[in-house]
Structure formats: C-alpha cells, structure tokens
Amino acid sequence: MLKLTKKVDYALLALNLMAKSGEDGISNVRDIASLYSIPPEILAKVMQKLSKAGLIQSHNAPKGGYSLKVQAEEISVLKVLTAVEGPVGIVSCSDGTDRTCQQHDQCDIRSPLERLQNNILWFLEALSIRELGQEPAVLKGVTDGSSVFGQPLHHKG
Amino acid sequence: MLKLTKKVDYALLALNLMAKSGEDGISNVRDIASLYSIPPEILAKVMQKLSKAGLIQSHNAPKGGYSLKVQAEEISVLKVLTAVEGPVGIVSCSDGTDRTCQQHDQCDIRSPLERLQNNILWFLEALSIRELGQEPAVLKGVTDGSSVFGQPLHHKG
DNA sequence: TTATCACAGACCAAAATGATCTGCGATAAT
DNA sequence: ATTATCGCAGATCATTTTGGTCTGTGATAA
C-alpha cells in the first residue's frame, strides 16, 4: 500500500541513467535492462510509455535507443508516475476510477484526504529526475530548512 | 499505485465517526458497517487491528463496542495506516520486505526516494483524525501559508 | 539484404487485496 | 444459570493488480 510499482522503479532508474549520460546520450533497452537486472521486455514497455508521454525520444534503428526529449530538470517524478501508471490518486474516489463507491454518500473525510493527496502530488512534482541522481551530500545543502526535501519524519514527540 | 487500501478507508471513516461521537462514545461494528455500507466482517478485523495498536479500546460485551483510547488529536493517519497495513514504504527496498531486490547493488536513486518517502510519512503523521473531520472551510483558516496542508499542486509552471 | 533496434499486443503467473464463512470467548441483562 | 449481544480469531475463496513471458511486426543504418 502506498508503494511505487516496479515499473516506476525501472522508469526512474532508466531516466536517472539517461540523465547522467548527458544531453544527447542514447541508451538502448537491452543495455539498461542488463545493467540493472531488469527483464528487457518489461523495460521496453515502460520506455515506450515514457516515449508516448513525450519525456524521451526514441531512435528506432540499429545503434538506436532512447534519449531524453526534455532536460532532466523538467522531468518530475510525478510525470514519470503518470506516464507509466496513469493518473495518481491515493483515494480511489478522486481519480474517477471508482464510480460505484459504496461509501460515497456517507463519506465525510474526502476533503482532507484530497488535500493530503495534493500535498503528496506536489512533492512528486517538485522532485525532478535531475535531483534524483544527486548524492545525499550534494542534495543536503539545498534541502535543509526551507526546501521541501529532508524534513524530519516526526514533527512532534 | 500509491493508493490507500479500502481497509484504511474503512478505518479512517470509523475513527472519524468515533472522534465526532465524543470522548467516551461507544460504537459497535455492526452500526458503523451499516452506516457506511461496509462488510461487517472486514470492519471487524480492521477494528481489531486498531485495538491491538492501542488506538481504540474494546468493550467486549452486549451494548459494548469500541471507543477511542487516546484523543483524536493524537491519532495520526500514519498511525492508522501502520496499524491496519503494517509499515509504510513507497520503495520496497526500504521497508525490509524485499531482501532479494535485483537492483539493489546498482541502484543509485535510493537516497532521494527515501527522502521523498520521509516527506510523505511526515505528512501522514501531521494529519490527525481530528483534522480529518474538519470541514474544508474550518480547516482552511489554519492551513493557508505556513501549514503543510492546502499547498498548491504545481510549484512552478 | 540483414542485423539491430523500437513497437505492439496477447497471454500467463504471482501477489496483494477484498470479502466470506465458521466457530469461539467474554459479559451484561434477564 | 441461561442467553443474546458483542468482540476475537482463523481459514478460505474471489477479485484485482501487478509482474513477467511470448510471439510477431516495423523502422533504419550498416
């Protein structure tokens, strides 16, 4: 529950690798899958979804593969999640998939849960593929205090 | 993906109801299940977990049921989630369940994902059952600006 | 022409989740 | 003491989601 799927993990790993390999670096499915021990067929599907979402550019040819279509800073984790798994919603009622919710009429906790969801989405949108590849030490400098990252788990107690 | 389970939904609904019914209000499974159209057996299990976690107090007798064991302000959504579904982790590697992760050695995105996870957990911990029952208008006053709730979804663009 | 790549979809397996069924134990009211 | 009402416990099954496999097609540079 509240867990990212493996497909998303794979997508993030691949995108992070591509981000590190520079602007026009081309990586193919076979190599990435081999490096991270990912089933090639699965990664292939994931990459296709990222391509359709406009996050990466496909080069369909020998020595081809994929390259980032936009800068790593512009690719948020939320975009990746949405591209791979569809719209994100922590409550089933709020993503339009559950139109037969038995609790809908009596439900009196929707608003706060949706607010909570918006915050999570905001975080996912705020974290870019570029930041994903930063070492903790590097990230630390810009994440203490004002930034949303690196907050303590417990706000009290 | 990233979705709360129905059991958690049920737990939050029940706890919210109990929070509204006052300090020593006792509610039984049958009534709550009936009110929200929840399968009684499911809700029963959920309530038992909440009881074992020390969030509610059981009264095993006729006219019995459950009452809050601690104040609604002290019951965070994270506590509920953990009680009902076990430890929360958005990445499988970080909750100790996946000790055979094929990507572990090569994985270079763990740190930022764990940071992201900590932020989500922090939000879940910051939201209490009491706040869950507040109307949007009521909540709005204390959530604009400094508070973590009610942030805009997009921080840029 | 061919080997290497992406593209596409059907298909199956495993796991998580939701729900049901059955029986037991505690206790207040009668 | 008996009984009806409640929680407690677990095994079991169905459904959905997810992860993975298989087969084949189309594009293109060497």
mmCIF file of C-alpha atoms (C1' of nucleotides) in Angstrom:
data_model
loop_
_atom_site.group_PDB
_atom_site.id
_atom_site.type_symbol
_atom_site.label_atom_id
_atom_site.label_comp_id
_atom_site.label_asym_id
_atom_site.label_seq_id
_atom_site.Cartn_x
_atom_site.Cartn_y
_atom_site.Cartn_z
ATOM 1 C CA MET A 1 0.000 0.000 0.000
ATOM 2 C CA LEU A 2 1.266 3.465 -0.941
ATOM 3 C CA LYS A 3 4.083 1.706 -2.742
ATOM 4 C CA LEU A 4 5.605 2.556 -6.101
ATOM 5 C CA THR A 5 5.341 -0.213 -8.675
ATOM 6 C CA LYS A 6 8.399 -1.908 -10.100
ATOM 7 C CA LYS A 7 7.641 -0.391 -13.463
ATOM 8 C CA VAL A 8 8.005 3.032 -11.896
ATOM 9 C CA ASP A 9 11.222 1.946 -10.203
ATOM 10 C CA TYR A 10 12.515 0.786 -13.558
ATOM 11 C CA ALA A 11 11.497 4.022 -15.237
ATOM 12 C CA LEU A 12 13.246 6.114 -12.592
ATOM 13 C CA LEU A 13 16.399 4.041 -12.808
ATOM 14 C CA ALA A 14 16.477 4.294 -16.574
ATOM 15 C CA LEU A 15 15.752 8.012 -16.638
ATOM 16 C CA ASN A 16 18.337 8.668 -13.982
ATOM 17 C CA LEU A 17 20.887 6.796 -16.033
ATOM 18 C CA MET A 18 19.982 8.739 -19.140
ATOM 19 C CA ALA A 19 20.158 11.989 -17.235
ATOM 20 C CA LYS A 20 23.680 11.186 -16.138
ATOM 21 C CA SER A 21 24.752 10.145 -19.629
ATOM 22 C CA GLY A 22 24.410 13.709 -20.851
ATOM 23 C CA GLU A 23 22.174 15.628 -23.212
ATOM 24 C CA ASP A 24 22.262 13.545 -26.359
ATOM 25 C CA GLY A 25 23.364 10.250 -24.869
ATOM 26 C CA ILE A 26 21.462 7.349 -26.365
ATOM 27 C CA SER A 27 20.736 4.261 -24.313
ATOM 28 C CA ASN A 28 19.002 1.157 -25.549
ATOM 29 C CA VAL A 29 16.682 -1.117 -23.638
ATOM 30 C CA ARG A 30 18.989 -4.112 -23.699
ATOM 31 C CA ASP A 31 21.888 -2.307 -22.066
ATOM 32 C CA ILE A 32 19.830 -0.655 -19.341
ATOM 33 C CA ALA A 33 17.981 -3.863 -18.566
ATOM 34 C CA SER A 34 21.273 -5.701 -18.355
ATOM 35 C CA LEU A 35 22.862 -3.111 -16.079
ATOM 36 C CA TYR A 36 20.006 -3.125 -13.587
ATOM 37 C CA SER A 37 18.925 -6.760 -13.987
ATOM 38 C CA ILE A 38 15.528 -5.771 -15.302
ATOM 39 C CA PRO A 39 13.507 -8.049 -17.604
ATOM 40 C CA PRO A 40 14.085 -6.421 -21.017
ATOM 41 C CA GLU A 41 10.504 -6.870 -22.187
ATOM 42 C CA ILE A 42 9.169 -5.027 -19.157
ATOM 43 C CA LEU A 43 11.598 -2.177 -19.504
ATOM 44 C CA ALA A 44 10.756 -1.986 -23.204
ATOM 45 C CA LYS A 45 7.104 -1.354 -22.409
ATOM 46 C CA VAL A 46 7.993 1.191 -19.776
ATOM 47 C CA MET A 47 10.239 3.090 -22.160
ATOM 48 C CA GLN A 48 7.526 3.112 -24.782
ATOM 49 C CA LYS A 49 5.161 4.743 -22.321
ATOM 50 C CA LEU A 50 7.763 7.332 -21.418
ATOM 51 C CA SER A 51 8.219 7.958 -25.117
ATOM 52 C CA LYS A 52 4.496 8.370 -25.745
ATOM 53 C CA ALA A 53 4.350 10.782 -22.825
ATOM 54 C CA GLY A 54 6.959 12.901 -24.548
ATOM 55 C CA LEU A 55 9.599 12.521 -21.864
ATOM 56 C CA ILE A 56 12.086 10.642 -24.017
ATOM 57 C CA GLN A 57 12.863 10.385 -27.701
ATOM 58 C CA SER A 58 13.067 7.056 -29.479
ATOM 59 C CA HIS A 59 15.613 6.264 -32.174
ATOM 60 C CA ASN A 60 14.285 3.243 -33.986
ATOM 61 C CA ALA A 61 17.319 1.838 -35.735
ATOM 62 C CA PRO A 62 20.481 -0.174 -35.167
ATOM 63 C CA LYS A 63 22.692 1.654 -32.675
ATOM 64 C CA GLY A 64 19.472 3.421 -31.744
ATOM 65 C CA GLY A 65 17.664 3.549 -28.441
ATOM 66 C CA TYR A 66 16.292 6.369 -26.355
ATOM 67 C CA SER A 67 17.455 9.803 -25.326
ATOM 68 C CA LEU A 68 15.893 12.426 -23.087
ATOM 69 C CA LYS A 69 13.492 14.637 -25.001
ATOM 70 C CA VAL A 70 13.482 17.385 -22.407
ATOM 71 C CA GLN A 71 16.001 18.408 -19.771
ATOM 72 C CA ALA A 72 16.312 16.240 -16.690
ATOM 73 C CA GLU A 73 15.296 19.213 -14.549
ATOM 74 C CA GLU A 74 11.958 19.344 -16.343
ATOM 75 C CA ILE A 75 11.084 15.710 -15.773
ATOM 76 C CA SER A 76 9.313 15.347 -12.453
ATOM 77 C CA VAL A 77 8.742 12.094 -10.653
ATOM 78 C CA LEU A 78 5.021 12.787 -10.930
ATOM 79 C CA LYS A 79 5.291 12.993 -14.709
ATOM 80 C CA VAL A 80 7.060 9.642 -14.706
ATOM 81 C CA LEU A 81 4.466 8.070 -12.439
ATOM 82 C CA THR A 82 1.601 9.363 -14.546
ATOM 83 C CA ALA A 83 3.261 8.287 -17.773
ATOM 84 C CA VAL A 84 3.868 4.753 -16.545
ATOM 85 C CA GLU A 85 0.847 4.048 -14.357
ATOM 86 C CA GLY A 86 -1.752 6.622 -15.264
ATOM 87 C CA PRO A 87 -3.284 9.258 -13.001
ATOM 88 C CA VAL A 88 -2.152 9.130 -9.393
ATOM 89 C CA GLY A 89 -4.692 9.094 -6.593
ATOM 90 C CA ILE A 90 -4.330 7.927 -3.007
ATOM 91 C CA VAL A 91 -8.103 7.767 -2.649
ATOM 92 C CA SER A 92 -9.961 5.763 -5.243
ATOM 93 C CA CYS A 93 -12.883 8.176 -5.312
ATOM 94 C CA SER A 94 -10.746 11.052 -6.504
ATOM 95 C CA ASP A 95 -9.293 9.647 -9.684
ATOM 96 C CA GLY A 96 -12.537 8.829 -11.375
ATOM 97 C CA THR A 97 -11.983 5.093 -11.446
ATOM 98 C CA ASP A 98 -14.415 4.184 -8.704
ATOM 99 C CA ARG A 99 -17.817 5.445 -9.668
ATOM 100 C CA THR A 100 -19.573 2.828 -7.608
ATOM 101 C CA CYS A 101 -18.105 3.753 -4.245
ATOM 102 C CA GLN A 102 -20.453 2.368 -1.612
ATOM 103 C CA GLN A 103 -19.346 4.931 0.921
ATOM 104 C CA HIS A 104 -19.643 7.989 -1.294
ATOM 105 C CA ASP A 105 -22.892 9.370 0.066
ATOM 106 C CA GLN A 106 -21.949 8.970 3.705
ATOM 107 C CA CYS A 107 -18.256 9.719 3.306
ATOM 108 C CA ASP A 108 -17.197 12.679 5.385
ATOM 109 C CA ILE A 109 -13.436 12.504 5.054
ATOM 110 C CA ARG A 110 -12.969 13.172 1.361
ATOM 111 C CA SER A 111 -11.854 16.776 1.524
ATOM 112 C CA PRO A 112 -8.949 16.316 3.932
ATOM 113 C CA LEU A 113 -7.782 13.206 2.151
ATOM 114 C CA GLU A 114 -7.795 15.034 -1.141
ATOM 115 C CA ARG A 115 -5.805 17.813 0.462
ATOM 116 C CA LEU A 116 -3.341 15.247 1.708
ATOM 117 C CA GLN A 117 -3.190 13.785 -1.762
ATOM 118 C CA ASN A 118 -2.486 17.176 -3.278
ATOM 119 C CA ASN A 119 0.468 17.578 -0.968
ATOM 120 C CA ILE A 120 1.889 14.243 -1.989
ATOM 121 C CA LEU A 121 1.397 15.106 -5.647
ATOM 122 C CA TRP A 122 3.088 18.416 -5.035
ATOM 123 C CA PHE A 123 6.117 16.656 -3.653
ATOM 124 C CA LEU A 124 6.207 14.247 -6.535
ATOM 125 C CA GLU A 125 6.006 17.193 -8.913
ATOM 126 C CA ALA A 126 8.746 19.050 -7.062
ATOM 127 C CA LEU A 127 11.250 16.217 -7.317
ATOM 128 C CA SER A 128 12.951 16.053 -10.685
ATOM 129 C CA ILE A 129 14.920 13.317 -12.324
ATOM 130 C CA ARG A 130 17.967 15.528 -12.008
ATOM 131 C CA GLU A 131 17.613 15.728 -8.236
ATOM 132 C CA LEU A 132 17.059 12.014 -8.148
ATOM 133 C CA GLY A 133 20.626 11.496 -9.226
ATOM 134 C CA GLN A 134 22.207 13.840 -6.713
ATOM 135 C CA GLU A 135 24.201 12.334 -3.906
ATOM 136 C CA PRO A 136 22.789 12.969 -0.432
ATOM 137 C CA ALA A 137 25.681 15.264 0.441
ATOM 138 C CA VAL A 138 25.112 17.332 -2.672
ATOM 139 C CA LEU A 139 21.377 17.483 -2.142
ATOM 140 C CA LYS A 140 21.715 18.223 1.533
ATOM 141 C CA GLY A 141 22.878 21.793 1.042
ATOM 142 C CA VAL A 142 19.724 22.870 -0.705
ATOM 143 C CA THR A 143 17.317 20.777 1.277
ATOM 144 C CA ASP A 144 17.829 21.842 4.849
ATOM 145 C CA GLY A 145 15.246 24.195 6.172
ATOM 146 C CA SER A 146 13.221 25.942 3.544
ATOM 147 C CA SER A 147 13.081 23.239 0.917
ATOM 148 C CA VAL A 148 10.544 20.501 0.988
ATOM 149 C CA PHE A 149 13.152 17.766 0.994
ATOM 150 C CA GLY A 150 14.868 16.372 4.011
ATOM 151 C CA GLN A 151 12.223 17.197 6.557
ATOM 152 C CA PRO A 152 12.235 15.226 9.782
ATOM 153 C CA LEU A 153 9.765 12.383 9.981
ATOM 154 C CA HIS A 154 8.204 13.375 13.266
ATOM 155 C CA HIS A 155 7.034 16.920 13.707
ATOM 156 C CA LYS A 156 6.345 16.371 17.376
ATOM 157 C CA GLY A 157 7.104 13.871 20.048
ATOM 158 C CA MET B 1 -0.342 2.523 -7.176
ATOM 159 C CA LEU B 2 0.224 4.892 -4.261
ATOM 160 C CA LYS B 3 -3.351 4.200 -3.279
ATOM 161 C CA LEU B 4 -4.773 3.678 0.193
ATOM 162 C CA THR B 5 -6.462 0.312 0.695
ATOM 163 C CA LYS B 6 -10.147 0.001 1.431
ATOM 164 C CA LYS B 7 -9.309 -1.258 4.895
ATOM 165 C CA VAL B 8 -7.568 2.021 5.584
ATOM 166 C CA ASP B 9 -10.531 3.919 4.192
ATOM 167 C CA TYR B 10 -12.797 1.962 6.500
ATOM 168 C CA ALA B 11 -10.541 2.595 9.470
ATOM 169 C CA LEU B 12 -10.453 6.328 8.816
ATOM 170 C CA LEU B 13 -14.219 6.501 8.394
ATOM 171 C CA ALA B 14 -14.791 4.600 11.615
ATOM 172 C CA LEU B 15 -12.265 6.599 13.600
ATOM 173 C CA ASN B 16 -13.629 9.845 12.268
ATOM 174 C CA LEU B 17 -17.095 8.808 13.364
ATOM 175 C CA MET B 18 -15.861 7.840 16.793
ATOM 176 C CA ALA B 19 -13.984 11.112 17.096
ATOM 177 C CA LYS B 20 -17.160 13.026 16.396
ATOM 178 C CA SER B 21 -19.188 10.966 18.846
ATOM 179 C CA GLY B 22 -17.256 12.380 21.756
ATOM 180 C CA GLU B 23 -14.790 11.148 24.336
ATOM 181 C CA ASP B 24 -16.496 8.076 25.758
ATOM 182 C CA GLY B 25 -18.859 7.358 22.930
ATOM 183 C CA ILE B 26 -19.054 3.679 22.179
ATOM 184 C CA SER B 27 -19.712 2.453 18.660
ATOM 185 C CA ASN B 28 -20.088 -1.145 17.614
ATOM 186 C CA VAL B 29 -19.010 -2.735 14.382
ATOM 187 C CA ARG B 30 -22.485 -3.529 13.164
ATOM 188 C CA ASP B 31 -23.699 0.047 13.390
ATOM 189 C CA ILE B 32 -20.658 1.576 11.738
ATOM 190 C CA ALA B 33 -20.650 -1.027 8.980
ATOM 191 C CA SER B 34 -24.314 -0.405 8.373
ATOM 192 C CA LEU B 35 -23.900 3.373 8.270
ATOM 193 C CA TYR B 36 -21.105 3.278 5.709
ATOM 194 C CA SER B 37 -22.167 0.149 3.802
ATOM 195 C CA ILE B 38 -19.021 -1.694 4.813
ATOM 196 C CA PRO B 39 -18.914 -5.514 5.062
ATOM 197 C CA PRO B 40 -19.131 -6.052 8.826
ATOM 198 C CA GLU B 41 -16.543 -8.852 8.894
ATOM 199 C CA ILE B 42 -13.969 -6.652 7.218
ATOM 200 C CA LEU B 43 -14.593 -3.740 9.511
ATOM 201 C CA ALA B 44 -14.404 -6.114 12.468
ATOM 202 C CA LYS B 45 -10.893 -7.157 11.518
ATOM 203 C CA VAL B 46 -9.861 -3.574 10.951
ATOM 204 C CA MET B 47 -11.169 -2.528 14.346
ATOM 205 C CA GLN B 48 -9.330 -5.378 15.996
ATOM 206 C CA LYS B 49 -6.085 -4.165 14.488
ATOM 207 C CA LEU B 50 -6.762 -0.651 15.665
ATOM 208 C CA SER B 51 -7.442 -2.080 19.090
ATOM 209 C CA LYS B 52 -4.219 -4.077 19.143
ATOM 210 C CA ALA B 53 -2.340 -0.962 18.104
ATOM 211 C CA GLY B 54 -3.726 0.803 21.157
ATOM 212 C CA LEU B 55 -5.661 3.421 19.237
ATOM 213 C CA ILE B 56 -9.087 2.282 20.398
ATOM 214 C CA GLN B 57 -10.486 0.435 23.385
ATOM 215 C CA SER B 58 -12.695 -2.610 23.008
ATOM 216 C CA HIS B 59 -15.695 -3.338 25.211
ATOM 217 C CA ASN B 60 -16.430 -6.991 24.749
ATOM 218 C CA ALA B 61 -19.992 -7.333 25.925
ATOM 219 C CA PRO B 62 -23.585 -6.686 24.948
ATOM 220 C CA LYS B 63 -24.092 -2.967 24.350
ATOM 221 C CA GLY B 64 -20.332 -2.936 24.004
ATOM 222 C CA GLY B 65 -18.192 -1.917 21.063
ATOM 223 C CA TYR B 66 -15.222 0.383 20.672
ATOM 224 C CA SER B 67 -14.241 3.771 21.965
ATOM 225 C CA LEU B 68 -11.211 5.934 21.323
ATOM 226 C CA LYS B 69 -8.381 5.053 23.673
ATOM 227 C CA VAL B 70 -6.486 8.281 23.086
ATOM 228 C CA GLN B 71 -7.608 11.710 21.970
ATOM 229 C CA ALA B 72 -8.459 12.181 18.323
ATOM 230 C CA GLU B 73 -5.703 14.791 18.045
ATOM 231 C CA GLU B 74 -3.153 12.153 18.998
ATOM 232 C CA ILE B 75 -4.217 9.656 16.349
ATOM 233 C CA SER B 76 -2.357 10.384 13.137
ATOM 234 C CA VAL B 77 -3.254 8.967 9.771
ATOM 235 C CA LEU B 78 0.167 7.357 9.716
ATOM 236 C CA LYS B 79 -0.606 5.501 12.945
ATOM 237 C CA VAL B 80 -3.818 4.246 11.393
ATOM 238 C CA LEU B 81 -2.070 3.162 8.217
ATOM 239 C CA THR B 82 0.627 1.342 10.133
ATOM 240 C CA ALA B 83 -1.882 -0.311 12.443
ATOM 241 C CA VAL B 84 -4.007 -1.604 9.597
ATOM 242 C CA GLU B 85 -1.478 -2.388 6.887
ATOM 243 C CA GLY B 86 1.871 -2.574 8.596
ATOM 244 C CA PRO B 87 4.933 -0.393 7.962
ATOM 245 C CA VAL B 88 4.549 2.116 5.162
ATOM 246 C CA GLY B 89 7.172 2.354 2.445
ATOM 247 C CA ILE B 90 6.877 3.769 -1.048
ATOM 248 C CA VAL B 91 10.007 1.894 -2.113
ATOM 249 C CA SER B 92 10.038 -1.804 -1.434
ATOM 250 C CA CYS B 93 13.721 -1.822 -0.515
ATOM 251 C CA SER B 94 13.192 0.480 2.417
ATOM 252 C CA ASP B 95 10.663 -1.429 4.453
ATOM 253 C CA GLY B 96 12.633 -4.602 4.808
ATOM 254 C CA THR B 97 10.229 -6.741 2.812
ATOM 255 C CA ASP B 98 12.322 -7.059 -0.315
ATOM 256 C CA ARG B 99 15.633 -8.563 0.625
ATOM 257 C CA THR B 100 16.139 -10.026 -2.812
ATOM 258 C CA CYS B 101 15.998 -6.786 -4.763
ATOM 259 C CA GLN B 102 17.715 -7.439 -8.066
ATOM 260 C CA GLN B 103 18.564 -3.779 -8.497
ATOM 261 C CA HIS B 104 19.998 -3.172 -5.043
ATOM 262 C CA ASP B 105 23.679 -3.217 -5.952
ATOM 263 C CA GLN B 106 23.332 -0.961 -8.966
ATOM 264 C CA CYS B 107 20.561 1.210 -7.596
ATOM 265 C CA ASP B 108 21.556 4.847 -7.468
ATOM 266 C CA ILE B 109 18.252 6.509 -6.642
ATOM 267 C CA ARG B 110 17.570 5.132 -3.192
ATOM 268 C CA SER B 111 18.536 8.147 -1.145
ATOM 269 C CA PRO B 112 16.293 10.691 -2.830
ATOM 270 C CA LEU B 113 13.389 8.279 -2.910
ATOM 271 C CA GLU B 114 13.779 7.627 0.770
ATOM 272 C CA ARG B 115 13.836 11.349 1.360
ATOM 273 C CA LEU B 116 10.664 11.647 -0.641
ATOM 274 C CA GLN B 117 9.180 8.861 1.392
ATOM 275 C CA ASN B 118 10.069 10.590 4.627
ATOM 276 C CA ASN B 119 8.206 13.652 3.494
ATOM 277 C CA ILE B 120 5.124 11.654 2.715
ATOM 278 C CA LEU B 121 5.328 9.924 6.080
ATOM 279 C CA TRP B 122 5.753 13.281 7.725
ATOM 280 C CA PHE B 123 2.528 14.485 6.139
ATOM 281 C CA LEU B 124 0.709 11.364 7.181
ATOM 282 C CA GLU B 125 1.975 11.842 10.706
ATOM 283 C CA ALA B 126 0.991 15.502 10.728
ATOM 284 C CA LEU B 127 -2.625 14.811 9.787
ATOM 285 C CA SER B 128 -4.727 13.678 12.741
ATOM 286 C CA ILE B 129 -8.086 12.014 12.893
ATOM 287 C CA ARG B 130 -9.438 15.211 14.407
ATOM 288 C CA GLU B 131 -8.372 17.257 11.407
ATOM 289 C CA LEU B 132 -9.826 14.612 9.150
ATOM 290 C CA GLY B 133 -13.272 15.510 10.381
ATOM 291 C CA GLN B 134 -12.936 19.255 9.893
ATOM 292 C CA GLU B 135 -14.869 20.874 7.120
ATOM 293 C CA PRO B 136 -12.749 22.476 4.397
ATOM 294 C CA ALA B 137 -13.799 25.949 5.474
ATOM 295 C CA VAL B 138 -12.803 25.245 9.057
ATOM 296 C CA LEU B 139 -9.521 23.695 8.042
ATOM 297 C CA LYS B 140 -8.755 26.440 5.582
ATOM 298 C CA GLY B 141 -8.004 29.027 8.200
ATOM 299 C CA VAL B 142 -5.140 27.117 9.727
ATOM 300 C CA THR B 143 -3.784 25.640 6.531
ATOM 301 C CA ASP B 144 -3.059 28.623 4.343
ATOM 302 C CA GLY B 145 0.536 29.602 4.102
ATOM 303 C CA SER B 146 2.689 28.158 6.803
ATOM 304 C CA SER B 147 0.948 24.854 7.369
ATOM 305 C CA VAL B 148 1.632 21.823 5.276
ATOM 306 C CA PHE B 149 -1.973 21.439 4.201
ATOM 307 C CA GLY B 150 -3.584 23.122 1.286
ATOM 308 C CA GLN B 151 -0.465 23.705 -0.772
ATOM 309 C CA PRO B 152 -0.880 24.248 -4.487
ATOM 310 C CA LEU B 153 -0.219 21.248 -6.653
ATOM 311 C CA HIS B 154 2.211 22.901 -9.015
ATOM 312 C CA HIS B 155 5.139 24.798 -7.607
ATOM 313 C CA LYS B 156 6.161 26.104 -10.987
ATOM 314 C CA GLY B 157 4.781 26.349 -14.469
ATOM 315 C "C1'" DT C 1 19.912 -7.631 -47.556
ATOM 316 C "C1'" DT C 2 20.395 -8.031 -42.833
ATOM 317 C "C1'" DA C 3 21.146 -7.384 -38.055
ATOM 318 C "C1'" DT C 4 19.678 -4.338 -34.551
ATOM 319 C "C1'" DC C 5 16.788 -1.686 -32.627
ATOM 320 C "C1'" DA C 6 11.792 0.009 -31.191
ATOM 321 C "C1'" DC C 7 6.740 -1.120 -31.344
ATOM 322 C "C1'" DA C 8 2.567 -3.801 -30.219
ATOM 323 C "C1'" DG C 9 -0.495 -6.839 -28.071
ATOM 324 C "C1'" DA C 10 -1.886 -11.218 -26.402
ATOM 325 C "C1'" DC C 11 -1.032 -14.145 -22.768
ATOM 326 C "C1'" DC C 12 0.091 -16.246 -18.230
ATOM 327 C "C1'" DA C 13 1.782 -16.260 -13.215
ATOM 328 C "C1'" DA C 14 2.172 -14.348 -8.835
ATOM 329 C "C1'" DA C 15 0.934 -11.401 -5.330
ATOM 330 C "C1'" DA C 16 -1.964 -8.216 -2.975
ATOM 331 C "C1'" DT C 17 -6.385 -7.114 -1.750
ATOM 332 C "C1'" DG C 18 -11.301 -7.648 -0.699
ATOM 333 C "C1'" DA C 19 -14.630 -10.433 1.065
ATOM 334 C "C1'" DT C 20 -16.870 -14.570 3.124
ATOM 335 C "C1'" DC C 21 -17.556 -18.300 6.285
ATOM 336 C "C1'" DT C 22 -17.254 -20.678 10.573
ATOM 337 C "C1'" DG C 23 -16.603 -21.121 15.269
ATOM 338 C "C1'" DC C 24 -15.045 -19.413 19.870
ATOM 339 C "C1'" DG C 25 -14.805 -16.358 24.094
ATOM 340 C "C1'" DA C 26 -16.413 -12.522 27.098
ATOM 341 C "C1'" DT C 27 -20.060 -10.304 29.641
ATOM 342 C "C1'" DA C 28 -24.219 -7.774 30.906
ATOM 343 C "C1'" DA C 29 -29.093 -8.452 31.205
ATOM 344 C "C1'" DT C 30 -32.632 -11.432 32.344
ATOM 345 C "C1'" DA D 1 -27.568 -20.227 35.057
ATOM 346 C "C1'" DT D 2 -29.033 -19.015 30.576
ATOM 347 C "C1'" DT D 3 -28.961 -16.262 26.796
ATOM 348 C "C1'" DA D 4 -28.420 -12.751 23.429
ATOM 349 C "C1'" DT D 5 -25.015 -9.446 22.018
ATOM 350 C "C1'" DC D 6 -20.929 -8.168 21.393
ATOM 351 C "C1'" DG D 7 -15.654 -8.789 20.144
ATOM 352 C "C1'" DC D 8 -11.892 -12.332 18.818
ATOM 353 C "C1'" DA D 9 -9.636 -15.480 15.613
ATOM 354 C "C1'" DG D 10 -8.591 -18.186 11.628
ATOM 355 C "C1'" DA D 11 -9.205 -20.458 7.414
ATOM 356 C "C1'" DT D 12 -10.787 -19.972 2.941
ATOM 357 C "C1'" DC D 13 -12.084 -18.096 -1.521
ATOM 358 C "C1'" DA D 14 -12.694 -14.417 -5.264
ATOM 359 C "C1'" DT D 15 -11.115 -10.433 -7.448
ATOM 360 C "C1'" DT D 16 -7.918 -7.173 -8.852
ATOM 361 C "C1'" DT D 17 -3.463 -5.582 -9.565
ATOM 362 C "C1'" DT D 18 0.972 -6.327 -10.757
ATOM 363 C "C1'" DG D 19 4.954 -8.648 -12.784
ATOM 364 C "C1'" DG D 20 6.591 -11.250 -16.287
ATOM 365 C "C1'" DT D 21 6.629 -14.046 -20.747
ATOM 366 C "C1'" DC D 22 5.850 -14.996 -25.527
ATOM 367 C "C1'" DT D 23 5.259 -14.015 -30.376
ATOM 368 C "C1'" DG D 24 5.408 -11.168 -34.098
ATOM 369 C "C1'" DT D 25 5.793 -6.583 -36.796
ATOM 370 C "C1'" DG D 26 8.012 -2.326 -38.464
ATOM 371 C "C1'" DA D 27 11.925 1.044 -38.964
ATOM 372 C "C1'" DT D 28 16.602 2.008 -40.377
ATOM 373 C "C1'" DA D 29 21.646 2.182 -40.660
ATOM 374 C "C1'" DA D 30 25.427 -0.654 -41.942
#
